[in-house]
Short mmCIF file of C-alpha atoms and ligand atoms in Angstrom, two decimals:
data_model
loop_
_atom_site.label_atom_id
_atom_site.label_comp_id
_atom_site.label_asym_id
_atom_site.label_seq_id
_atom_site.Cartn_x
_atom_site.Cartn_y
_atom_site.Cartn_z
CA MET A 1 16.36 9.41 15.71
CA THR A 2 18.08 11.33 18.52
CA ASN A 3 21.84 11.62 19.49
CA SER A 4 22.72 9.72 22.52
CA GLU A 5 25.08 11.42 25.43
CA THR A 6 27.11 8.04 25.22
CA LYS A 7 29.45 7.67 22.57
CA ALA A 8 31.33 4.50 21.31
CA THR A 9 34.93 4.56 21.16
CA LEU A 10 36.93 2.33 18.95
CA SER A 11 40.53 1.51 19.78
CA PHE A 12 43.08 -0.56 18.27
CA SER A 13 45.92 -2.69 19.90
CA ASP A 14 48.43 -1.45 17.47
CA GLY A 15 48.30 2.27 19.07
CA SER A 16 46.48 3.62 16.02
CA PRO A 17 44.31 6.70 17.27
CA ALA A 18 41.05 5.54 18.63
CA LEU A 19 37.73 6.69 16.79
CA GLU A 20 35.00 8.11 18.44
CA MET A 21 31.48 7.64 17.04
CA PRO A 22 27.86 8.95 18.03
CA ILE A 23 25.14 6.82 18.93
CA TYR A 24 21.62 7.47 18.10
CA LYS A 25 18.63 6.19 19.96
CA GLY A 26 15.53 5.18 18.10
CA SER A 27 12.19 5.55 19.47
CA ILE A 28 12.27 1.74 20.82
CA GLY A 29 14.56 -1.08 19.97
CA PRO A 30 18.43 -1.11 19.97
CA ASP A 31 20.57 2.05 19.56
CA VAL A 32 22.85 2.15 16.62
CA ILE A 33 26.49 3.32 16.38
CA ASP A 34 27.15 5.62 13.30
CA ILE A 35 30.04 4.18 11.72
CA ARG A 36 29.84 6.38 8.66
CA LYS A 37 33.02 8.13 9.33
CA LEU A 38 34.96 4.96 10.00
CA TYR A 39 36.50 4.28 6.50
CA GLY A 40 37.53 8.00 5.90
CA SER A 41 39.21 8.02 9.67
CA THR A 42 40.93 4.66 9.58
CA GLY A 43 40.67 3.21 6.07
CA MET A 44 39.03 -0.02 7.61
CA PHE A 45 35.27 -1.43 6.73
CA THR A 46 33.17 -3.40 9.03
CA TYR A 47 32.38 -7.01 8.11
CA ASP A 48 28.95 -8.05 8.60
CA PRO A 49 27.77 -10.83 6.17
CA GLY A 50 23.95 -11.27 6.17
CA PHE A 51 23.67 -7.89 7.94
CA MET A 52 23.44 -9.49 11.39
CA SER A 53 24.41 -6.26 13.39
CA THR A 54 23.73 -3.47 10.69
CA ALA A 55 20.99 -1.07 10.62
CA ALA A 56 20.94 -0.24 6.80
CA CYS A 57 18.38 2.60 7.10
CA ASN A 58 16.10 4.64 9.72
CA SER A 59 12.38 3.68 9.34
CA SER A 60 9.13 4.52 11.15
CA ILE A 61 7.03 1.66 9.52
CA THR A 62 7.27 -1.40 11.23
CA TYR A 63 8.92 -2.72 14.57
CA ILE A 64 9.85 -6.12 15.54
CA ASP A 65 10.79 -7.00 18.99
CA GLY A 66 12.06 -10.57 18.34
CA ASP A 67 12.58 -11.62 21.82
CA LYS A 68 9.09 -10.56 23.02
CA GLY A 69 7.75 -12.06 19.83
CA GLU A 70 6.10 -8.62 19.05
CA LEU A 71 5.18 -6.95 15.54
CA LEU A 72 3.87 -3.46 15.38
CA TYR A 73 2.88 -1.58 12.21
CA ARG A 74 3.00 2.34 12.81
CA GLY A 75 2.99 1.42 16.46
CA TYR A 76 -0.08 -1.02 16.40
CA PRO A 77 0.20 -4.38 17.42
CA ILE A 78 -0.52 -7.04 14.70
CA GLU A 79 -3.10 -8.87 17.09
CA GLN A 80 -5.01 -5.74 17.18
CA LEU A 81 -5.04 -4.88 13.64
CA ALA A 82 -5.68 -8.51 12.52
CA VAL A 83 -8.62 -8.80 14.95
CA ASN A 84 -10.23 -5.58 15.41
CA GLY A 85 -8.34 -3.26 13.09
CA GLY A 86 -10.58 -3.36 9.98
CA ASP A 87 -9.59 -4.98 6.60
CA PHE A 88 -6.49 -5.21 4.62
CA LEU A 89 -6.89 -1.82 2.93
CA GLU A 90 -6.98 -0.27 6.18
CA THR A 91 -3.63 -1.77 6.99
CA CYS A 92 -2.46 -0.58 3.75
CA PHE A 93 -3.48 2.84 4.30
CA LEU A 94 -1.84 3.00 7.79
CA LEU A 95 1.39 1.81 6.38
CA LEU A 96 1.59 4.14 3.53
CA ASN A 97 0.47 7.17 5.35
CA GLY A 98 1.46 6.44 8.93
CA GLU A 99 -2.07 6.62 10.48
CA LEU A 100 -5.27 4.50 10.41
CA PRO A 101 -7.91 6.22 7.97
CA THR A 102 -10.96 8.14 9.21
CA ALA A 103 -14.13 6.79 7.71
CA ASP A 104 -13.84 9.46 4.97
CA GLN A 105 -10.33 8.80 4.18
CA LYS A 106 -10.97 5.01 4.12
CA LYS A 107 -13.92 5.59 1.65
CA ASP A 108 -11.62 7.64 -0.57
CA PHE A 109 -8.85 5.20 -0.33
CA VAL A 110 -10.89 2.06 -1.03
CA ALA A 111 -12.37 4.06 -4.07
CA THR A 112 -9.15 4.85 -5.30
CA VAL A 113 -7.61 1.39 -5.29
CA THR A 114 -10.66 0.05 -6.72
CA ASN A 115 -10.35 2.24 -9.61
CA HIS A 116 -7.04 0.91 -10.54
CA THR A 117 -8.00 -2.93 -10.44
CA MET A 118 -7.74 -3.42 -14.07
CA VAL A 119 -4.65 -4.05 -16.01
CA HIS A 120 -3.87 -2.99 -19.35
CA GLU A 121 -5.57 -5.20 -21.77
CA GLN A 122 -2.25 -5.83 -23.58
CA MET A 123 -0.85 -7.56 -20.45
CA GLN A 124 -2.61 -10.58 -21.45
CA PHE A 125 -0.23 -11.13 -24.13
CA PHE A 126 2.65 -11.32 -21.64
CA PHE A 127 0.82 -13.99 -19.72
CA ARG A 128 0.49 -15.98 -23.15
CA GLY A 129 4.09 -15.99 -23.61
CA PHE A 130 4.51 -18.19 -20.73
CA ARG A 131 4.45 -21.76 -20.55
CA ARG A 132 1.14 -22.88 -18.81
CA ASP A 133 3.42 -24.77 -16.07
CA ALA A 134 5.79 -21.72 -15.46
CA HIS A 135 6.05 -21.09 -11.70
CA PRO A 136 3.71 -18.20 -10.64
CA MET A 137 6.73 -16.46 -9.16
CA SER A 138 8.52 -16.34 -12.36
CA VAL A 139 5.35 -14.94 -14.09
CA LEU A 140 4.75 -12.47 -11.40
CA VAL A 141 8.41 -11.26 -11.83
CA GLY A 142 8.01 -10.83 -15.36
CA THR A 143 4.55 -9.09 -15.48
CA VAL A 144 4.76 -6.72 -12.62
CA GLY A 145 8.18 -5.46 -14.04
CA ALA A 146 6.30 -5.22 -17.38
CA LEU A 147 3.81 -2.76 -15.51
CA ALA A 148 6.55 -0.20 -15.81
CA SER A 149 6.15 -0.35 -19.76
CA PHE A 150 2.32 0.50 -19.48
CA TYR A 151 2.34 3.33 -16.99
CA HIS A 152 4.94 5.67 -17.93
CA ASP A 153 2.89 8.56 -16.55
CA SER A 154 3.92 7.57 -12.96
CA LEU A 155 7.48 6.82 -13.18
CA ASP A 156 9.16 10.09 -12.17
CA ILE A 157 10.12 8.87 -8.77
CA ASN A 158 10.99 12.58 -7.80
CA ASP A 159 7.53 13.49 -8.35
CA PRO A 160 5.31 12.58 -4.82
CA HIS A 161 2.22 12.46 -7.16
CA HIS A 162 3.83 9.95 -9.43
CA ARG A 163 4.99 7.90 -6.43
CA GLU A 164 1.32 8.04 -4.96
CA VAL A 165 -0.05 7.05 -8.08
CA SER A 166 2.64 3.88 -8.55
CA ALA A 167 1.75 2.73 -5.10
CA ILE A 168 -2.01 2.61 -5.61
CA ARG A 169 -1.56 0.95 -9.22
CA LEU A 170 0.72 -1.85 -7.65
CA ILE A 171 -1.48 -2.43 -4.70
CA ALA A 172 -4.53 -2.57 -6.90
CA LYS A 173 -3.17 -4.55 -9.65
CA MET A 174 -1.40 -7.22 -7.69
CA PRO A 175 -4.60 -9.49 -6.97
CA THR A 176 -5.48 -9.21 -10.72
CA LEU A 177 -2.07 -10.19 -11.89
CA VAL A 178 -1.98 -13.07 -9.45
CA ALA A 179 -5.31 -14.25 -10.29
CA MET A 180 -4.35 -14.19 -13.90
CA ALA A 181 -1.20 -16.31 -13.12
CA TYR A 182 -3.43 -18.76 -11.74
CA LYS A 183 -5.95 -18.80 -14.29
CA TYR A 184 -3.56 -19.02 -17.10
CA SER A 185 -1.86 -22.03 -15.48
CA ILE A 186 -5.20 -24.11 -15.51
CA GLY A 187 -6.15 -23.04 -18.95
CA GLN A 188 -9.40 -20.92 -18.03
CA PRO A 189 -10.21 -17.48 -19.21
CA PHE A 190 -8.86 -14.56 -17.31
CA VAL A 191 -11.66 -13.02 -15.06
CA TYR A 192 -11.85 -9.28 -14.74
CA PRO A 193 -12.05 -7.59 -11.55
CA ARG A 194 -15.35 -6.74 -9.91
CA ASN A 195 -15.24 -3.48 -8.45
CA ASP A 196 -18.54 -3.78 -6.24
CA LEU A 197 -16.43 -6.41 -4.12
CA SER A 198 -14.05 -6.03 -1.23
CA TYR A 199 -10.45 -6.09 -2.23
CA SER A 200 -10.15 -10.02 -0.87
CA ALA A 201 -13.64 -10.91 -1.99
CA ASN A 202 -12.70 -9.60 -5.64
CA PHE A 203 -9.42 -11.45 -5.43
CA MET A 204 -11.39 -14.87 -4.59
CA HIS A 205 -13.85 -13.90 -7.50
CA MET A 206 -11.11 -13.32 -10.03
CA MET A 207 -9.52 -16.48 -8.90
CA PHE A 208 -12.67 -18.98 -8.57
CA SER A 209 -15.36 -17.72 -10.82
CA THR A 210 -15.49 -18.70 -14.53
CA PRO A 211 -17.92 -17.10 -17.10
CA CYS A 212 -20.28 -20.08 -16.74
CA GLU A 213 -20.62 -20.10 -12.82
CA PRO A 214 -20.07 -16.86 -10.57
CA TYR A 215 -18.22 -17.59 -7.26
CA LYS A 216 -20.40 -17.25 -4.21
CA THR A 217 -18.10 -15.27 -1.72
CA ASN A 218 -18.07 -16.77 1.95
CA GLU A 219 -17.49 -14.58 4.59
CA VAL A 220 -15.19 -16.49 6.84
CA LEU A 221 -13.02 -17.49 3.95
CA VAL A 222 -12.67 -13.90 2.59
CA ARG A 223 -11.96 -12.65 6.34
CA ALA A 224 -9.40 -15.53 6.53
CA LEU A 225 -7.68 -14.09 3.45
CA ASP A 226 -7.82 -10.65 4.54
CA ARG A 227 -5.91 -11.79 7.54
CA ILE A 228 -3.30 -13.68 5.72
CA LEU A 229 -2.75 -10.30 3.85
CA ILE A 230 -2.58 -8.09 6.88
CA LEU A 231 -0.23 -10.58 8.56
CA HIS A 232 2.09 -10.56 5.34
CA ALA A 233 1.94 -6.85 4.83
CA ASP A 234 5.34 -5.66 6.22
CA HIS A 235 8.05 -7.10 8.45
CA GLU A 236 10.42 -4.21 8.43
CA GLN A 237 14.00 -4.73 6.98
CA ASN A 238 13.67 -8.37 5.87
CA ALA A 239 15.44 -9.76 2.42
CA SER A 240 12.98 -8.95 -0.05
CA THR A 241 12.50 -5.56 1.37
CA SER A 242 15.97 -4.61 1.60
CA THR A 243 16.01 -5.82 -1.98
CA VAL A 244 13.34 -3.25 -2.84
CA ARG A 245 15.41 -0.43 -1.11
CA LEU A 246 18.58 -1.43 -2.86
CA ALA A 247 17.09 -1.45 -6.35
CA GLY A 248 15.33 1.89 -5.57
CA SER A 249 18.54 3.35 -4.27
CA SER A 250 19.63 3.53 -7.85
CA GLY A 251 16.57 5.66 -8.92
CA ALA A 252 14.95 2.50 -10.59
CA ASN A 253 11.33 2.80 -11.08
CA PRO A 254 8.67 1.30 -8.60
CA PHE A 255 7.52 -1.55 -10.77
CA ALA A 256 11.22 -2.66 -11.35
CA CYS A 257 11.96 -2.33 -7.82
CA ILE A 258 8.86 -4.49 -6.67
CA ALA A 259 9.66 -7.10 -9.46
CA ALA A 260 13.17 -7.35 -7.58
CA GLY A 261 11.60 -7.84 -4.34
CA ILE A 262 9.15 -10.64 -5.72
CA ALA A 263 12.42 -12.32 -7.01
CA CYS A 264 13.83 -12.46 -3.63
CA LEU A 265 10.78 -13.31 -1.88
CA TRP A 266 10.64 -16.56 -4.09
CA GLY A 267 13.76 -18.25 -2.21
CA PRO A 268 12.77 -21.15 0.12
CA ALA A 269 14.39 -19.45 3.08
CA HIS A 270 12.21 -16.36 2.83
CA GLY A 271 8.51 -16.24 1.17
CA GLY A 272 9.10 -19.78 -0.60
CA ALA A 273 8.80 -21.30 2.68
CA ASN A 274 5.00 -21.46 2.88
CA GLU A 275 5.18 -23.61 0.01
CA ALA A 276 8.03 -25.65 1.27
CA ALA A 277 6.31 -26.28 4.76
CA LEU A 278 3.30 -27.53 2.96
CA SER A 279 5.30 -30.05 0.72
CA MET A 280 7.16 -30.97 3.76
CA LEU A 281 3.97 -31.91 5.81
CA GLU A 282 2.82 -33.84 2.73
CA GLU A 283 6.06 -35.73 2.47
CA ILE A 284 6.09 -36.52 6.35
CA GLY A 285 2.63 -38.15 5.56
CA SER A 286 1.78 -39.13 9.02
CA VAL A 287 2.43 -38.56 12.53
CA ASP A 288 4.27 -41.91 12.96
CA ASN A 289 6.86 -40.47 10.63
CA ILE A 290 7.52 -37.25 12.80
CA SER A 291 10.28 -38.63 14.94
CA HIS A 292 12.36 -40.04 11.92
CA PHE A 293 11.75 -36.70 10.48
CA ILE A 294 13.00 -34.71 13.29
CA GLU A 295 16.02 -36.91 13.52
CA GLN A 296 16.91 -36.12 9.97
CA VAL A 297 16.45 -32.21 10.71
CA LYS A 298 18.96 -32.56 13.62
CA ASP A 299 21.49 -34.32 11.49
CA LYS A 300 23.41 -31.47 10.08
CA ASN A 301 24.71 -33.56 7.11
CA SER A 302 21.23 -34.22 5.88
CA GLY A 303 20.51 -30.73 4.39
CA VAL A 304 17.01 -31.07 5.83
CA LYS A 305 15.14 -28.41 7.96
CA LEU A 306 12.01 -28.02 9.26
CA MET A 307 10.60 -25.47 7.32
CA GLY A 308 8.28 -22.82 8.58
CA PHE A 309 10.27 -22.97 11.78
CA GLY A 310 12.96 -20.33 12.74
CA HIS A 311 13.52 -16.81 12.27
CA ARG A 312 16.28 -14.43 11.89
CA VAL A 313 14.67 -11.92 14.56
CA TYR A 314 11.84 -13.79 16.14
CA LYS A 315 13.48 -15.69 19.04
CA ASN A 316 10.19 -16.15 20.69
CA TYR A 317 6.71 -17.40 19.07
CA ASP A 318 6.15 -15.33 15.80
CA PRO A 319 3.01 -13.43 16.79
CA ARG A 320 1.57 -13.94 13.13
CA ALA A 321 2.02 -17.71 13.44
CA LYS A 322 -0.45 -17.64 16.56
CA LEU A 323 -3.09 -15.75 14.55
CA MET A 324 -2.53 -17.88 11.61
CA ARG A 325 -2.99 -21.05 13.51
CA GLU A 326 -6.13 -19.50 14.92
CA THR A 327 -7.42 -18.75 11.27
CA CYS A 328 -6.40 -22.06 10.22
CA TYR A 329 -8.87 -23.58 12.91
CA GLU A 330 -11.62 -21.22 11.80
CA VAL A 331 -11.14 -22.08 8.19
CA LEU A 332 -11.25 -25.88 8.63
CA GLN A 333 -14.48 -25.69 10.86
CA GLU A 334 -16.18 -23.43 8.32
CA LEU A 335 -15.56 -25.96 5.56
CA GLY A 336 -16.19 -29.14 8.01
CA LEU A 337 -12.56 -30.15 7.81
CA GLN A 338 -11.69 -30.16 11.43
CA ASP A 339 -10.17 -33.65 10.87
CA ASP A 340 -7.86 -32.47 7.91
CA PRO A 341 -4.88 -34.87 8.27
CA LEU A 342 -2.41 -32.19 7.50
CA PHE A 343 -3.36 -29.75 10.24
CA LYS A 344 -3.36 -32.57 12.81
CA LEU A 345 0.03 -33.49 11.57
CA ALA A 346 1.35 -29.92 11.80
CA MET A 347 -0.07 -29.43 15.18
CA ALA A 348 1.80 -32.91 16.36
CA LEU A 349 5.00 -31.80 14.50
CA GLU A 350 4.80 -28.25 16.53
CA LYS A 351 4.33 -30.00 19.78
CA ILE A 352 7.17 -32.60 19.38
CA ALA A 353 9.50 -29.92 17.89
CA LEU A 354 8.80 -27.31 20.73
CA GLU A 355 9.75 -29.82 23.09
CA ASP A 356 12.95 -31.06 21.66
CA GLU A 357 16.03 -29.76 23.20
CA TYR A 358 17.53 -28.94 19.46
CA PHE A 359 14.76 -26.57 18.85
CA VAL A 360 14.51 -25.25 22.45
CA SER A 361 18.03 -24.40 22.68
CA ARG A 362 18.33 -22.68 19.27
CA LYS A 363 14.90 -20.80 20.16
CA LEU A 364 13.32 -22.13 17.18
CA TYR A 365 9.71 -21.55 17.08
CA PRO A 366 6.98 -21.82 14.09
CA ASN A 367 6.91 -18.80 11.87
CA VAL A 368 3.98 -17.55 9.88
CA ASP A 369 4.59 -19.92 7.19
CA PHE A 370 3.90 -22.95 9.40
CA TYR A 371 0.21 -22.61 9.13
CA SER A 372 -0.56 -20.27 6.22
CA GLY A 373 -0.10 -22.88 3.72
CA ILE A 374 -2.74 -25.18 5.31
CA VAL A 375 -5.21 -22.15 5.41
CA GLN A 376 -4.51 -21.06 1.65
CA ARG A 377 -4.94 -25.01 0.53
CA ALA A 378 -8.41 -24.91 2.28
CA LEU A 379 -9.34 -21.77 0.52
CA GLY A 380 -8.53 -23.66 -2.85
CA ILE A 381 -5.17 -21.83 -3.39
CA PRO A 382 -2.78 -24.26 -5.19
CA THR A 383 0.40 -24.83 -3.45
CA ALA A 384 2.54 -23.21 -6.20
CA LEU A 385 0.65 -19.86 -5.82
CA PHE A 386 1.56 -19.44 -1.96
CA THR A 387 4.55 -17.47 -2.40
CA GLY A 388 2.42 -15.45 -5.07
CA ILE A 389 -0.20 -14.39 -2.41
CA PHE A 390 2.71 -13.59 -0.02
CA ALA A 391 3.95 -11.14 -2.65
CA LEU A 392 0.46 -9.82 -3.07
CA ALA A 393 0.42 -8.99 0.49
CA ARG A 394 3.93 -7.46 0.92
CA THR A 395 3.62 -5.24 -1.97
CA VAL A 396 2.12 -2.68 0.35
CA GLY A 397 5.12 -3.00 2.53
CA TRP A 398 7.52 -2.93 -0.01
CA ILE A 399 6.16 0.24 -1.76
CA ALA A 400 5.69 1.97 1.85
CA GLN A 401 9.47 1.28 2.44
CA TRP A 402 10.20 2.33 -0.94
CA LYS A 403 8.43 5.87 -0.46
CA GLU A 404 9.99 6.32 2.60
CA MET A 405 13.49 5.68 1.23
CA ILE A 406 12.96 8.25 -1.69
CA SER A 407 11.87 10.69 0.76
CA ASP A 408 14.88 10.42 3.30
CA PRO A 409 17.36 13.24 3.00
CA GLU A 410 19.81 10.84 4.18
CA GLN A 411 19.41 8.10 1.04
CA LYS A 412 22.29 7.22 -0.96
CA ILE A 413 22.80 4.68 -3.32
CA GLY A 414 23.23 1.56 -1.66
CA ARG A 415 26.70 -0.05 -1.85
CA PRO A 416 28.23 -2.58 0.28
CA ARG A 417 32.08 -2.88 0.44
CA GLN A 418 33.90 -6.22 0.86
CA LEU A 419 36.80 -7.82 2.25
CA PHE A 420 38.79 -8.92 -0.84
CA VAL A 421 40.20 -12.27 -0.57
CA GLY A 422 41.22 -13.11 -4.01
CA SER A 423 44.43 -12.95 -6.14
CA PRO A 424 46.60 -9.52 -5.75
CA LYS A 425 47.42 -7.57 -8.92
CA ARG A 426 49.08 -9.80 -11.66
CA ASP A 427 50.08 -9.90 -15.20
CA VAL A 428 47.95 -12.05 -17.77
CA PRO A 429 50.27 -14.69 -19.10
CA ALA A 430 50.48 -15.49 -22.90
CA ILE A 431 48.10 -18.52 -23.29
CA ASP A 432 51.01 -21.15 -23.95
CA LYS A 433 52.30 -20.20 -20.69
CA ARG A 434 49.16 -20.92 -18.51
N1 LIG B 1 15.29 -26.48 10.93
C1 LIG B 1 16.28 -26.85 11.47
N2 LIG B 1 17.35 -26.12 12.06
C2 LIG B 1 17.12 -24.83 11.96
C3 LIG B 1 16.18 -24.13 11.32
C4 LIG B 1 15.30 -25.10 10.75
N3 LIG B 1 14.09 -24.57 10.27
N4 LIG B 1 16.44 -22.85 11.41
C5 LIG B 1 17.44 -22.68 11.96
N5 LIG B 1 18.11 -23.88 12.16
C6 LIG B 1 19.36 -24.16 13.15
C7 LIG B 1 20.58 -23.75 12.09
O1 LIG B 1 20.93 -24.82 11.48
C8 LIG B 1 21.24 -23.26 13.30
O2 LIG B 1 22.20 -24.35 14.01
P1 LIG B 1 23.49 -24.28 14.43
O3 LIG B 1 23.60 -23.09 15.36
O4 LIG B 1 23.53 -25.55 15.14
O5 LIG B 1 24.32 -24.10 13.50
C9 LIG B 1 20.62 -22.27 14.28
O6 LIG B 1 19.31 -22.98 14.10
C10 LIG B 1 20.56 -21.01 13.76
O7 LIG B 1 19.99 -20.79 12.54
P2 LIG B 1 20.50 -19.80 11.45
O8 LIG B 1 20.33 -20.35 10.29
O9 LIG B 1 21.81 -19.26 11.79
O10 LIG B 1 19.31 -18.67 11.44
P3 LIG B 1 19.14 -17.70 10.46
O11 LIG B 1 18.70 -16.36 11.41
O12 LIG B 1 20.37 -17.35 9.52
O13 LIG B 1 18.04 -18.23 9.44
C11 LIG B 1 15.88 -18.83 8.76
C12 LIG B 1 16.66 -17.80 9.76
C13 LIG B 1 14.64 -18.44 8.62
C14 LIG B 1 16.36 -18.61 7.36
C15 LIG B 1 15.99 -20.34 9.15
O14 LIG B 1 15.56 -20.19 10.32
C16 LIG B 1 15.47 -21.24 8.41
O15 LIG B 1 15.76 -21.34 7.09
N6 LIG B 1 14.20 -21.78 8.45
C17 LIG B 1 13.32 -22.31 7.66
C18 LIG B 1 13.01 -21.76 6.33
C19 LIG B 1 11.68 -20.68 6.76
O16 LIG B 1 10.68 -21.17 7.26
N7 LIG B 1 11.62 -19.46 6.34
C20 LIG B 1 10.56 -18.49 6.64
C21 LIG B 1 11.05 -17.35 7.47
S1 LIG B 1 9.49 -16.51 8.20
C22 LIG B 1 8.83 -15.77 6.53
C23 LIG B 1 9.76 -14.96 5.82
O17 LIG B 1 10.42 -14.03 6.36
O18 LIG B 1 9.77 -14.97 4.74
#
């Protein structure tokens, strides 16, 4: 970041002295006003629930232009990475290291990740402690956090080598854990990773093969999964990433931080939206019911939202949603499901919503979750696992952001302030006087 020549001046109507604050310029995107001296100089905090106008860090990983509907990983447009940019592990290398890998670097990176795909054999006992009908996100919060008790040799966050090893372990083991959560829920034996397969093909193998029947990988479906992973890999300072950074700011180990990110992702306003969007489509059931549903969404007292629509940052079409819609079409075509009623329903719902004044005036467009559920369902992934797949994809983004934070010299423990509106100091009355 560079200093701007322009300064911001904060003045007060009661005649208190004005405060001049520096403005920093990013490489692209809005400038920021540095308010760090505000409290020391004025005794006041800023008030910004939901971080509507607050940059909590500087970052060089991911950039979103919400008005243009643009998403860049390390400067590269998501469309190029998803269409001609190689596979998910290339995106992982890019997010972690800042540049796309050369052929040799890629070979080494793939080999390193592949060598870490197994989890400690003892981990299976953690799984067995859960009810079979436990939500996979609850299983993942528990088991990812539990990794910290197995990998003591990579927990020193001040050692760059430890940070690197933890990052690789998390990226490599997430597919294994997600697939184990699924296998446990359906009562099938856990399937060990196969290191001769690609990252996404191996995940599908661990999900869908059994000791009695190997899973035959289908290139179109593997590529679709890979695309889901690329599209969800990072999204700058969203709620779960900010959670990972905040947890990590205290010096907590990376496995604990990623477990915190998974917990945050679970909510329906964030990663849980793909599951909620598919359930919504199932509930609407038919094109004939769309107008009644839209009326409910527009009625503020109903509490009904159009899941998979709207975004804090995108005020234009989410570029990931466009790609996901394309993938949806390809996968359904490959599986001979072109007439899939849910896909048809989703397209009809999207069309009606995009023409409706309520959505137009609020700049509400489909987000990535609107179509990702349909693709995942077609791949054979059960609805309850959708957010788990999101967590698997986002792990690289979380860990890249965590690493960036740890090596940032400006990093401090995250500690928001508050506007206190409770009772002023008072004395505790005796119980018979209350
Ligand atoms: N359906 C109906 N109305 C909506 C929706 C929606 N999906 N999203 C926003 N609105 C309305 C909202 O009620 C408000 O109306 P008004 O101005 O009359 O009060 C206006 O649009 C602005 O919305 P907001 O709630 O102030 O926007 P936000 O930035 O706080 O929320 C959001 C963003 C994603 C939480 C919200 O759009 C939402 O709940 N969408 C549905 C859930 C969803 O699809 N989430 C996935 C996000 S993308 C993947 C990810 O990041 O995990």
